[in-house]
Amino acid sequence: CACTYGELDHFGFAQLLQEASLGPGHSFVDVGSGLGKLVVAAACVTPEVPCYGLEISPFRHKSAQEGLQRLQSMGGITPREAARVKLLLGNCGDELSGVPEQLLEATHLILTMRRSTKAVNQLCKALQAYGPLPNGRLRTLWSVTKHIKMRKGMYFKRRFMIDGFELPQQLGPDDQ
């Protein structure tokens, strides 16, 4: 899989998931999931973790669903893995009430939206309003292309690069 602006290749993404040690009691969401590649990859490399993709474009959402069906019919993903993939059509940028419950309850979220700072801000507000996870676990937010503004209840752990990620040409707020 060739890298393009703001995308991870599958090897780099698998490294990220391995470092996160996702397992029972965790869940994964790709916000801005496009064709669902990262959602499917997460389902294939994590044991028993529900994996969700949220995509705003009806065309890309439909293409993701068709791609998942094709992959399953070709034996590229097991029925058990495919059952953990949930591809949702929606927008977390319009209003807080529009954010799906599965997204608010997720332990691990990756933001792969390229253009919408508004959606990132709305999502962070929705997560803050939802409050802590019932099981006491912390949420992990990864952002591929957007700088996430710190909010009450958030803390910055670290910034890192993994193989398979092509940095955008512009500098981020911490790189000046």
PDB file of C-alpha atoms in Angstrom:
ATOM      1  CA  CYS A   1       0.000   0.000   0.000  1.00  0.00           C
ATOM      2  CA  ALA A   2       1.603   3.229  -1.076  1.00  0.00           C
ATOM      3  CA  CYS A   3       1.656   6.116   1.333  1.00  0.00           C
ATOM      4  CA  THR A   4      -0.214   9.259   0.450  1.00  0.00           C
ATOM      5  CA  TYR A   5      -0.765  12.436   2.403  1.00  0.00           C
ATOM      6  CA  GLY A   6      -2.024  11.603   5.857  1.00  0.00           C
ATOM      7  CA  GLU A   7      -2.180   7.833   5.454  1.00  0.00           C
ATOM      8  CA  LEU A   8      -0.470   5.021   7.288  1.00  0.00           C
ATOM      9  CA  ASP A   9       0.581   1.860   5.532  1.00  0.00           C
ATOM     10  CA  HIS A  10      -0.545  -1.410   7.076  1.00  0.00           C
ATOM     11  CA  PHE A  11       2.859  -2.257   8.536  1.00  0.00           C
ATOM     12  CA  GLY A  12       3.160   1.093  10.324  1.00  0.00           C
ATOM     13  CA  PHE A  13      -0.402   0.837  11.545  1.00  0.00           C
ATOM     14  CA  ALA A  14       0.193  -2.683  12.883  1.00  0.00           C
ATOM     15  CA  GLN A  15       3.204  -1.286  14.803  1.00  0.00           C
ATOM     16  CA  LEU A  16       0.961   1.361  16.346  1.00  0.00           C
ATOM     17  CA  LEU A  17      -1.632  -1.211  17.411  1.00  0.00           C
ATOM     18  CA  GLN A  18       1.025  -3.542  18.789  1.00  0.00           C
ATOM     19  CA  GLU A  19       2.455  -0.770  20.949  1.00  0.00           C
ATOM     20  CA  ALA A  20      -1.039   0.030  22.232  1.00  0.00           C
ATOM     21  CA  SER A  21      -1.595  -3.600  23.346  1.00  0.00           C
ATOM     22  CA  LEU A  22      -5.289  -3.634  22.498  1.00  0.00           C
ATOM     23  CA  GLY A  23      -7.155  -6.586  23.948  1.00  0.00           C
ATOM     24  CA  PRO A  24     -10.324  -7.557  25.801  1.00  0.00           C
ATOM     25  CA  GLY A  25     -12.159  -4.529  27.191  1.00  0.00           C
ATOM     26  CA  HIS A  26     -10.766  -2.207  24.502  1.00  0.00           C
ATOM     27  CA  SER A  27     -12.412  -0.899  21.356  1.00  0.00           C
ATOM     28  CA  PHE A  28     -11.016   0.863  18.286  1.00  0.00           C
ATOM     29  CA  VAL A  29     -12.509   3.635  16.128  1.00  0.00           C
ATOM     30  CA  ASP A  30     -11.130   5.174  12.938  1.00  0.00           C
ATOM     31  CA  VAL A  31     -12.724   8.611  12.543  1.00  0.00           C
ATOM     32  CA  GLY A  32     -12.596   9.479   8.864  1.00  0.00           C
ATOM     33  CA  SER A  33     -12.275   5.812   7.928  1.00  0.00           C
ATOM     34  CA  GLY A  34     -12.660   6.226   4.173  1.00  0.00           C
ATOM     35  CA  LEU A  35     -12.536   2.791   2.564  1.00  0.00           C
ATOM     36  CA  GLY A  36     -12.191   1.078   5.952  1.00  0.00           C
ATOM     37  CA  LYS A  37      -8.668  -0.280   5.444  1.00  0.00           C
ATOM     38  CA  LEU A  38      -7.462   0.582   8.955  1.00  0.00           C
ATOM     39  CA  VAL A  39     -10.646  -0.772  10.539  1.00  0.00           C
ATOM     40  CA  VAL A  40     -10.194  -4.117   8.774  1.00  0.00           C
ATOM     41  CA  ALA A  41      -6.485  -4.186   9.619  1.00  0.00           C
ATOM     42  CA  ALA A  42      -7.287  -3.516  13.285  1.00  0.00           C
ATOM     43  CA  ALA A  43      -9.791  -6.379  13.327  1.00  0.00           C
ATOM     44  CA  CYS A  44      -7.181  -8.701  11.822  1.00  0.00           C
ATOM     45  CA  VAL A  45      -4.338  -7.895  14.230  1.00  0.00           C
ATOM     46  CA  THR A  46      -6.144  -7.355  17.529  1.00  0.00           C
ATOM     47  CA  PRO A  47      -7.772 -10.164  19.487  1.00  0.00           C
ATOM     48  CA  GLU A  48     -11.454  -9.735  20.327  1.00  0.00           C
ATOM     49  CA  VAL A  49     -11.506  -5.943  19.898  1.00  0.00           C
ATOM     50  CA  PRO A  50     -14.606  -4.332  18.340  1.00  0.00           C
ATOM     51  CA  CYS A  51     -13.429  -2.119  15.466  1.00  0.00           C
ATOM     52  CA  TYR A  52     -15.504   0.776  14.112  1.00  0.00           C
ATOM     53  CA  GLY A  53     -15.059   3.121  11.190  1.00  0.00           C
ATOM     54  CA  LEU A  54     -16.896   6.437  10.936  1.00  0.00           C
ATOM     55  CA  GLU A  55     -17.035   8.006   7.470  1.00  0.00           C
ATOM     56  CA  ILE A  56     -18.881  11.157   6.389  1.00  0.00           C
ATOM     57  CA  SER A  57     -18.964  10.404   2.636  1.00  0.00           C
ATOM     58  CA  PRO A  58     -21.834   8.112   1.584  1.00  0.00           C
ATOM     59  CA  PHE A  59     -19.853   7.021  -1.503  1.00  0.00           C
ATOM     60  CA  ARG A  60     -16.732   6.068   0.482  1.00  0.00           C
ATOM     61  CA  HIS A  61     -18.883   4.384   3.163  1.00  0.00           C
ATOM     62  CA  LYS A  62     -20.653   2.264   0.532  1.00  0.00           C
ATOM     63  CA  SER A  63     -17.309   1.433  -1.106  1.00  0.00           C
ATOM     64  CA  ALA A  64     -15.937   0.357   2.283  1.00  0.00           C
ATOM     65  CA  GLN A  65     -18.906  -1.945   2.883  1.00  0.00           C
ATOM     66  CA  GLU A  66     -18.546  -3.477  -0.584  1.00  0.00           C
ATOM     67  CA  GLY A  67     -14.797  -3.898  -0.081  1.00  0.00           C
ATOM     68  CA  LEU A  68     -15.345  -5.689   3.230  1.00  0.00           C
ATOM     69  CA  GLN A  69     -17.841  -8.054   1.573  1.00  0.00           C
ATOM     70  CA  ARG A  70     -15.412  -8.763  -1.299  1.00  0.00           C
ATOM     71  CA  LEU A  71     -12.544  -9.359   1.113  1.00  0.00           C
ATOM     72  CA  GLN A  72     -14.686 -11.752   3.132  1.00  0.00           C
ATOM     73  CA  SER A  73     -15.892 -13.654   0.032  1.00  0.00           C
ATOM     74  CA  MET A  74     -12.268 -14.083  -1.106  1.00  0.00           C
ATOM     75  CA  GLY A  75     -11.196 -15.424   2.302  1.00  0.00           C
ATOM     76  CA  GLY A  76      -9.012 -12.404   3.058  1.00  0.00           C
ATOM     77  CA  ILE A  77     -10.677 -11.909   6.423  1.00  0.00           C
ATOM     78  CA  THR A  78     -12.239 -14.567   8.633  1.00  0.00           C
ATOM     79  CA  PRO A  79     -15.949 -14.436   9.497  1.00  0.00           C
ATOM     80  CA  ARG A  80     -14.985 -13.833  13.135  1.00  0.00           C
ATOM     81  CA  GLU A  81     -12.789 -10.852  12.204  1.00  0.00           C
ATOM     82  CA  ALA A  82     -15.419  -9.469   9.819  1.00  0.00           C
ATOM     83  CA  ALA A  83     -18.055  -9.673  12.567  1.00  0.00           C
ATOM     84  CA  ARG A  84     -15.962  -7.254  14.660  1.00  0.00           C
ATOM     85  CA  VAL A  85     -15.845  -4.653  11.834  1.00  0.00           C
ATOM     86  CA  LYS A  86     -18.629  -2.056  12.010  1.00  0.00           C
ATOM     87  CA  LEU A  87     -18.618   0.618   9.328  1.00  0.00           C
ATOM     88  CA  LEU A  88     -20.768   3.614  10.275  1.00  0.00           C
ATOM     89  CA  LEU A  89     -21.943   6.502   8.109  1.00  0.00           C
ATOM     90  CA  GLY A  90     -21.924   9.713  10.092  1.00  0.00           C
ATOM     91  CA  ASN A  91     -20.365  13.029  10.963  1.00  0.00           C
ATOM     92  CA  CYS A  92     -18.899  13.987  14.312  1.00  0.00           C
ATOM     93  CA  GLY A  93     -18.466  17.588  13.164  1.00  0.00           C
ATOM     94  CA  ASP A  94     -22.038  18.828  12.972  1.00  0.00           C
ATOM     95  CA  GLU A  95     -23.387  18.549  16.488  1.00  0.00           C
ATOM     96  CA  LEU A  96     -22.545  16.706  19.660  1.00  0.00           C
ATOM     97  CA  SER A  97     -25.763  14.687  19.530  1.00  0.00           C
ATOM     98  CA  GLY A  98     -24.683  13.265  16.166  1.00  0.00           C
ATOM     99  CA  VAL A  99     -21.672  11.400  17.566  1.00  0.00           C
ATOM    100  CA  PRO A 100     -22.383   7.646  17.668  1.00  0.00           C
ATOM    101  CA  GLU A 101     -22.349   6.022  21.132  1.00  0.00           C
ATOM    102  CA  GLN A 102     -19.759   3.433  20.003  1.00  0.00           C
ATOM    103  CA  LEU A 103     -17.358   6.257  19.270  1.00  0.00           C
ATOM    104  CA  LEU A 104     -17.862   7.898  22.671  1.00  0.00           C
ATOM    105  CA  GLU A 105     -17.259   4.596  24.473  1.00  0.00           C
ATOM    106  CA  ALA A 106     -14.108   3.704  22.500  1.00  0.00           C
ATOM    107  CA  THR A 107     -10.814   3.243  24.311  1.00  0.00           C
ATOM    108  CA  HIS A 108      -8.662   3.904  21.211  1.00  0.00           C
ATOM    109  CA  LEU A 109      -9.473   6.380  18.454  1.00  0.00           C
ATOM    110  CA  ILE A 110      -7.436   7.342  15.430  1.00  0.00           C
ATOM    111  CA  LEU A 111      -8.321  10.589  13.667  1.00  0.00           C
ATOM    112  CA  THR A 112      -7.543  10.273   9.977  1.00  0.00           C
ATOM    113  CA  MET A 113      -9.667  13.186   8.748  1.00  0.00           C
ATOM    114  CA  ARG A 114      -7.618  15.422   6.507  1.00  0.00           C
ATOM    115  CA  ARG A 115      -9.635  18.594   6.267  1.00  0.00           C
ATOM    116  CA  SER A 116     -11.899  19.108   9.236  1.00  0.00           C
ATOM    117  CA  THR A 117     -10.541  20.914  12.263  1.00  0.00           C
ATOM    118  CA  LYS A 118     -14.173  21.582  13.231  1.00  0.00           C
ATOM    119  CA  ALA A 119     -14.879  17.826  13.390  1.00  0.00           C
ATOM    120  CA  VAL A 120     -11.802  17.206  15.562  1.00  0.00           C
ATOM    121  CA  ASN A 121     -12.876  19.967  17.963  1.00  0.00           C
ATOM    122  CA  GLN A 122     -16.487  18.692  18.087  1.00  0.00           C
ATOM    123  CA  LEU A 123     -15.281  15.151  18.734  1.00  0.00           C
ATOM    124  CA  CYS A 124     -13.027  16.280  21.588  1.00  0.00           C
ATOM    125  CA  LYS A 125     -15.935  18.260  23.087  1.00  0.00           C
ATOM    126  CA  ALA A 126     -18.228  15.239  22.774  1.00  0.00           C
ATOM    127  CA  LEU A 127     -15.674  12.955  24.448  1.00  0.00           C
ATOM    128  CA  GLN A 128     -15.203  15.479  27.252  1.00  0.00           C
ATOM    129  CA  ALA A 129     -18.966  15.851  27.737  1.00  0.00           C
ATOM    130  CA  TYR A 130     -19.409  12.067  27.756  1.00  0.00           C
ATOM    131  CA  GLY A 131     -16.920  11.893  30.594  1.00  0.00           C
ATOM    132  CA  PRO A 132     -14.647   9.103  31.750  1.00  0.00           C
ATOM    133  CA  LEU A 133     -15.123   5.562  30.526  1.00  0.00           C
ATOM    134  CA  PRO A 134     -17.182   3.477  32.947  1.00  0.00           C
ATOM    135  CA  ASN A 135     -14.424   0.907  33.447  1.00  0.00           C
ATOM    136  CA  GLY A 136     -11.915   3.575  34.515  1.00  0.00           C
ATOM    137  CA  ARG A 137      -9.747   3.093  31.430  1.00  0.00           C
ATOM    138  CA  LEU A 138      -8.212   6.076  29.712  1.00  0.00           C
ATOM    139  CA  ARG A 139      -8.905   6.897  26.083  1.00  0.00           C
ATOM    140  CA  THR A 140      -6.059   6.985  23.612  1.00  0.00           C
ATOM    141  CA  LEU A 141      -6.382   9.499  20.766  1.00  0.00           C
ATOM    142  CA  TRP A 142      -4.006   9.296  17.833  1.00  0.00           C
ATOM    143  CA  SER A 143      -4.110  12.045  15.234  1.00  0.00           C
ATOM    144  CA  VAL A 144      -2.553  11.441  11.857  1.00  0.00           C
ATOM    145  CA  THR A 145      -2.934  14.892  10.336  1.00  0.00           C
ATOM    146  CA  LYS A 146      -4.379  17.276  12.915  1.00  0.00           C
ATOM    147  CA  HIS A 147      -2.937  18.842  16.038  1.00  0.00           C
ATOM    148  CA  ILE A 148      -5.329  18.171  18.916  1.00  0.00           C
ATOM    149  CA  LYS A 149      -5.815  21.150  21.226  1.00  0.00           C
ATOM    150  CA  MET A 150      -5.403  20.181  24.863  1.00  0.00           C
ATOM    151  CA  ARG A 151      -8.550  20.235  26.971  1.00  0.00           C
ATOM    152  CA  LYS A 152      -9.377  19.672  30.612  1.00  0.00           C
ATOM    153  CA  GLY A 153      -8.942  15.987  31.439  1.00  0.00           C
ATOM    154  CA  MET A 154      -6.461  15.389  28.602  1.00  0.00           C
ATOM    155  CA  TYR A 155      -2.756  14.941  28.906  1.00  0.00           C
ATOM    156  CA  PHE A 156      -0.057  14.669  26.301  1.00  0.00           C
ATOM    157  CA  LYS A 157       1.939  11.474  26.510  1.00  0.00           C
ATOM    158  CA  ARG A 158       4.303  11.833  23.568  1.00  0.00           C
ATOM    159  CA  ARG A 159       4.715  12.585  19.935  1.00  0.00           C
ATOM    160  CA  PHE A 160       6.313   9.940  17.772  1.00  0.00           C
ATOM    161  CA  MET A 161       6.725   8.762  14.224  1.00  0.00           C
ATOM    162  CA  ILE A 162       6.279   5.244  12.990  1.00  0.00           C
ATOM    163  CA  ASP A 163       7.415   3.596   9.805  1.00  0.00           C
ATOM    164  CA  GLY A 164       5.028   3.932   6.922  1.00  0.00           C
ATOM    165  CA  PHE A 165       3.832   7.451   7.593  1.00  0.00           C
ATOM    166  CA  GLU A 166       4.539  10.259   5.195  1.00  0.00           C
ATOM    167  CA  LEU A 167       4.605  13.616   6.928  1.00  0.00           C
ATOM    168  CA  PRO A 168       2.693  16.492   5.360  1.00  0.00           C
ATOM    169  CA  GLN A 169       4.768  19.233   3.788  1.00  0.00           C
ATOM    170  CA  GLN A 170       3.696  21.926   6.250  1.00  0.00           C
ATOM    171  CA  LEU A 171       5.046  22.089   9.784  1.00  0.00           C
ATOM    172  CA  GLY A 172       2.874  21.389  12.771  1.00  0.00           C
ATOM    173  CA  PRO A 173       2.428  23.828  15.686  1.00  0.00           C
ATOM    174  CA  ASP A 174       5.150  22.071  17.704  1.00  0.00           C
ATOM    175  CA  ASP A 175       7.690  22.048  14.840  1.00  0.00           C
ATOM    176  CA  GLN A 176       8.369  25.774  14.471  1.00  0.00           C
TER     177      GLN A 176
END
